[in-house]
Amino acid sequence: MATKYDRIAADLRRKIQQGELPPGAQMPVETVLLREYRVSLATLRRALDQLAAEGLIHKQHGRGTFVRTPRQRLRRTSTRHQWEKDRARLPIGERFGTGSAERDTGLQMGDFDFSAEYFPDAVADEDLAEAFGIPVGTRLLERTYRTVLKAEESPLGLGRSFLIYDMIAVNPELLDASSEPWPGGTQNQLYTIGIELDRIEERVISRPPSLEEAESLRIDPGVAVFALRKVSIDTTGRVVEVADSIFGGDRTELHYVIQLERWK
């Protein structure tokens, strides 16, 4: 059963979506909203907090509450990894120019600024050692990625990838951050050392952001993040990559289509 604050949030959401309260418009002050909806201040603020958590409004200290200009949506689908695998063995000219960020947003490479940092002396802590099935202290290559949308001056997400150092060191190019953005992504990088992926497992949780995550992603108070761990497994059953990504819940859609076998 819908609560009072759910109904208020639904009505204000409708006004925003239908343009009665357009992007950039200042929301009516609390006294006006209290008279309109005839609820307590606590109920009204709970409704406004709900809209803020959805990324529809944001508060500006000392100025008021405003309708947020819609953030660029990131749509991550269940087909993205097969798409990357299909491209892994293509000539570089066909791999270059369109990466996962372009695929997930529908934008062009020129709409983004991409940066990567490599840390070749990382070691596996207990969490990563368990994920890889390797001893604690094993040397890893840690890679951090930022794909910043120029129009918003904030990253689509925060990404960290880990590879076993000795596994990839046979190709020195895989240790060089200046090679990024690598056409074809990680699956092509692994292909250069003879590794084919059999499957990818992803686990997603929703949680409040850390202070650093909120600042980096420009997340308003009350907005949750999706924390995604990707584990890539090769055709021999070996874990070859563990990657952690953080996405703002106000701009990310996780879209999974699971094809079911028919009854015989």
XYZ file of C-alpha atoms in Angstrom:
264
model
C 0.000 0.000 0.000
C 1.397 3.382 -1.008
C 2.323 5.701 1.840
C 1.658 9.449 1.929
C 5.237 10.246 0.985
C 5.110 7.700 -1.873
C 2.052 9.499 -3.285
C 3.700 12.909 -2.952
C 6.877 11.615 -4.618
C 4.801 10.073 -7.427
C 2.972 13.347 -8.076
C 6.164 15.424 -8.104
C 7.889 12.807 -10.263
C 5.020 13.065 -12.759
C 5.365 16.860 -12.878
C 9.080 16.553 -13.539
C 8.680 13.889 -16.213
C 5.885 15.786 -17.981
C 7.784 19.062 -17.950
C 5.625 20.978 -15.473
C 8.832 21.254 -13.475
C 11.499 21.414 -16.205
C 15.252 20.794 -15.760
C 16.857 23.646 -13.843
C 13.579 24.855 -12.349
C 13.470 25.583 -8.650
C 11.131 23.360 -6.702
C 8.353 25.081 -4.729
C 9.484 25.905 -1.200
C 8.483 23.590 1.629
C 5.758 25.899 2.960
C 4.006 25.850 -0.424
C 4.291 22.065 -0.715
C 3.029 21.577 2.832
C -0.120 23.572 2.046
C -0.622 21.679 -1.230
C -0.229 18.171 0.142
C -1.374 18.749 3.748
C 1.200 16.505 5.364
C 3.813 16.856 8.065
C 7.234 18.309 7.333
C 8.818 14.907 8.017
C 6.565 13.224 5.434
C 7.281 15.892 2.827
C 11.026 15.693 3.346
C 10.917 11.910 3.029
C 9.228 12.308 -0.365
C 11.842 14.847 -1.474
C 14.636 12.573 -0.260
C 13.167 9.806 -2.427
C 13.312 12.032 -5.531
C 16.860 13.097 -4.679
C 17.889 9.443 -4.376
C 16.502 8.880 -7.891
C 18.614 11.766 -9.185
C 15.573 13.861 -10.137
C 16.236 16.806 -7.826
C 19.216 18.196 -5.949
C 19.664 20.669 -3.140
C 21.934 23.677 -3.455
C 23.054 24.991 -0.095
C 21.585 28.405 0.604
C 19.618 28.485 -2.667
C 16.967 25.782 -2.535
C 16.029 22.565 -4.323
C 16.165 22.318 -8.109
C 15.124 19.848 -10.789
C 18.250 18.126 -12.011
C 19.175 18.063 -15.667
C 18.955 14.340 -16.534
C 22.286 12.579 -16.205
C 23.674 10.561 -19.094
C 22.243 7.074 -18.761
C 24.557 4.083 -18.758
C 22.757 0.931 -19.910
C 24.740 -2.201 -19.160
C 23.213 -5.259 -20.832
C 23.731 -9.002 -20.552
C 25.114 -9.147 -24.107
C 28.067 -6.783 -23.613
C 30.663 -9.495 -22.890
C 29.749 -11.598 -25.922
C 29.929 -8.406 -27.996
C 33.461 -7.845 -26.692
C 34.446 -11.463 -27.353
C 33.145 -11.258 -30.922
C 35.429 -8.256 -31.497
C 38.523 -9.669 -29.776
C 40.006 -11.267 -32.910
C 39.023 -8.577 -35.400
C 41.663 -6.416 -37.122
C 42.624 -3.337 -35.120
C 40.858 -1.037 -37.549
C 37.556 -2.723 -36.751
C 38.220 -2.787 -33.012
C 39.289 0.845 -32.799
C 36.819 3.666 -32.295
C 34.006 1.981 -30.393
C 34.452 0.628 -26.895
C 32.097 -0.450 -24.154
C 31.442 3.141 -23.012
C 30.200 4.089 -26.462
C 28.112 0.930 -26.655
C 26.552 1.439 -23.218
C 25.669 5.112 -23.786
C 25.124 5.446 -27.537
C 27.648 8.309 -27.601
C 30.852 8.735 -29.607
C 34.503 8.417 -28.575
C 34.931 12.187 -28.822
C 32.329 12.658 -26.092
C 34.686 11.156 -23.499
C 38.049 11.678 -21.882
C 39.633 8.338 -20.981
C 42.462 7.745 -18.514
C 44.121 4.676 -17.041
C 46.742 4.090 -14.357
C 48.711 0.868 -13.962
C 50.213 -0.394 -10.693
C 52.520 -3.346 -11.481
C 53.510 -4.043 -7.881
C 50.063 -4.760 -6.453
C 49.636 -7.965 -4.463
C 46.634 -10.139 -3.723
C 44.980 -9.526 -0.383
C 42.694 -12.171 1.144
C 39.682 -11.033 -0.894
C 41.473 -11.111 -4.245
C 43.381 -14.291 -3.395
C 40.072 -16.051 -2.743
C 38.532 -14.666 -5.937
C 41.478 -15.798 -8.072
C 42.208 -19.018 -6.166
C 45.851 -17.965 -5.602
C 48.032 -17.450 -2.515
C 47.841 -14.203 -0.586
C 50.713 -11.953 -1.683
C 50.756 -13.094 -5.320
C 51.896 -10.259 -7.563
C 49.151 -8.599 -9.574
C 48.792 -5.829 -12.119
C 46.207 -3.359 -10.838
C 44.598 -1.061 -13.382
C 42.266 1.845 -12.625
C 40.069 3.386 -15.293
C 38.134 6.638 -15.609
C 35.891 7.416 -18.574
C 34.733 11.005 -18.086
C 31.780 12.399 -19.990
C 32.966 15.817 -21.156
C 29.505 17.369 -20.999
C 29.120 16.470 -17.311
C 32.777 16.508 -16.247
C 32.247 13.379 -14.175
C 33.083 9.711 -14.806
C 30.518 7.189 -15.948
C 31.837 4.913 -13.226
C 34.921 3.978 -11.247
C 36.749 0.848 -12.374
C 39.595 -1.320 -11.067
C 40.874 -4.437 -12.796
C 43.343 -7.038 -11.527
C 45.377 -9.480 -13.615
C 47.983 -11.999 -12.455
C 51.309 -10.354 -13.257
C 53.263 -13.455 -14.285
C 50.420 -14.547 -16.562
C 50.454 -11.381 -18.685
C 54.148 -10.389 -18.462
C 54.894 -12.514 -21.532
C 53.451 -9.618 -23.538
C 55.147 -6.419 -22.251
C 52.539 -4.252 -23.996
C 49.989 -5.471 -21.457
C 52.030 -3.815 -18.688
C 52.105 -0.418 -20.401
C 49.374 2.083 -19.455
C 50.197 4.204 -22.504
C 48.612 1.457 -24.643
C 45.209 2.451 -23.274
C 42.486 2.680 -24.370
C 43.225 -0.763 -25.796
C 41.092 -1.439 -28.905
C 38.977 -4.468 -28.109
C 39.358 -4.224 -24.345
C 40.546 -6.862 -21.927
C 39.353 -9.821 -24.006
C 41.616 -8.760 -26.869
C 44.479 -8.224 -24.433
C 44.036 -11.765 -23.144
C 43.763 -13.059 -26.712
C 47.298 -11.754 -27.402
C 48.608 -14.264 -24.846
C 46.451 -17.149 -26.023
C 43.600 -16.864 -23.500
C 39.953 -17.309 -24.471
C 37.199 -16.625 -21.969
C 34.625 -19.307 -21.303
C 32.326 -17.320 -19.022
C 32.015 -14.194 -16.920
C 30.344 -14.057 -13.532
C 29.012 -10.757 -12.225
C 27.690 -9.961 -8.770
C 25.990 -6.656 -8.009
C 25.073 -5.073 -4.688
C 23.519 -1.695 -3.945
C 24.993 0.330 -1.084
C 25.674 3.890 0.057
C 28.772 5.392 -1.570
C 31.951 6.099 0.311
C 32.927 9.766 0.618
C 35.548 9.331 -2.113
C 33.064 7.603 -4.433
C 30.418 10.288 -3.873
C 32.901 13.057 -4.634
C 34.352 11.333 -7.706
C 30.948 10.502 -9.215
C 29.316 13.766 -8.057
C 26.591 11.872 -6.258
C 24.017 13.793 -4.243
C 23.245 12.725 -0.656
C 20.818 9.807 -0.567
C 21.844 8.333 -3.928
C 23.095 4.749 -3.731
C 25.711 3.120 -5.942
C 25.866 -0.226 -7.702
C 29.024 -2.113 -6.744
C 29.748 -4.731 -9.413
C 32.386 -7.450 -9.256
C 33.231 -9.174 -12.541
C 35.165 -12.464 -12.539
C 36.460 -13.679 -15.917
C 37.122 -17.411 -16.310
C 39.009 -18.967 -19.227
C 38.300 -22.195 -21.091
C 40.457 -24.200 -18.652
C 38.419 -23.021 -15.646
C 41.081 -20.570 -14.458
C 40.159 -17.121 -13.124
C 42.143 -14.666 -15.249
C 40.698 -11.287 -14.261
C 38.857 -9.798 -11.305
C 37.374 -6.333 -11.801
C 35.417 -4.034 -9.491
C 33.247 -1.205 -10.831
C 31.181 1.441 -9.061
C 28.226 3.112 -10.819
C 25.902 5.874 -9.623
C 22.418 4.566 -9.023
C 20.893 7.771 -10.416
C 22.282 7.186 -13.924
C 22.764 3.438 -14.348
C 20.461 0.749 -15.687
C 21.471 -2.892 -15.391
C 19.517 -4.700 -18.092
C 19.673 -8.495 -18.138
C 17.759 -10.765 -20.500
C 18.013 -14.452 -19.626
C 16.966 -16.827 -22.380
C 15.200 -19.903 -20.919
C 15.239 -23.347 -22.462
C 11.834 -24.630 -23.533
C 10.230 -27.620 -21.945
C 10.479 -30.719 -24.058
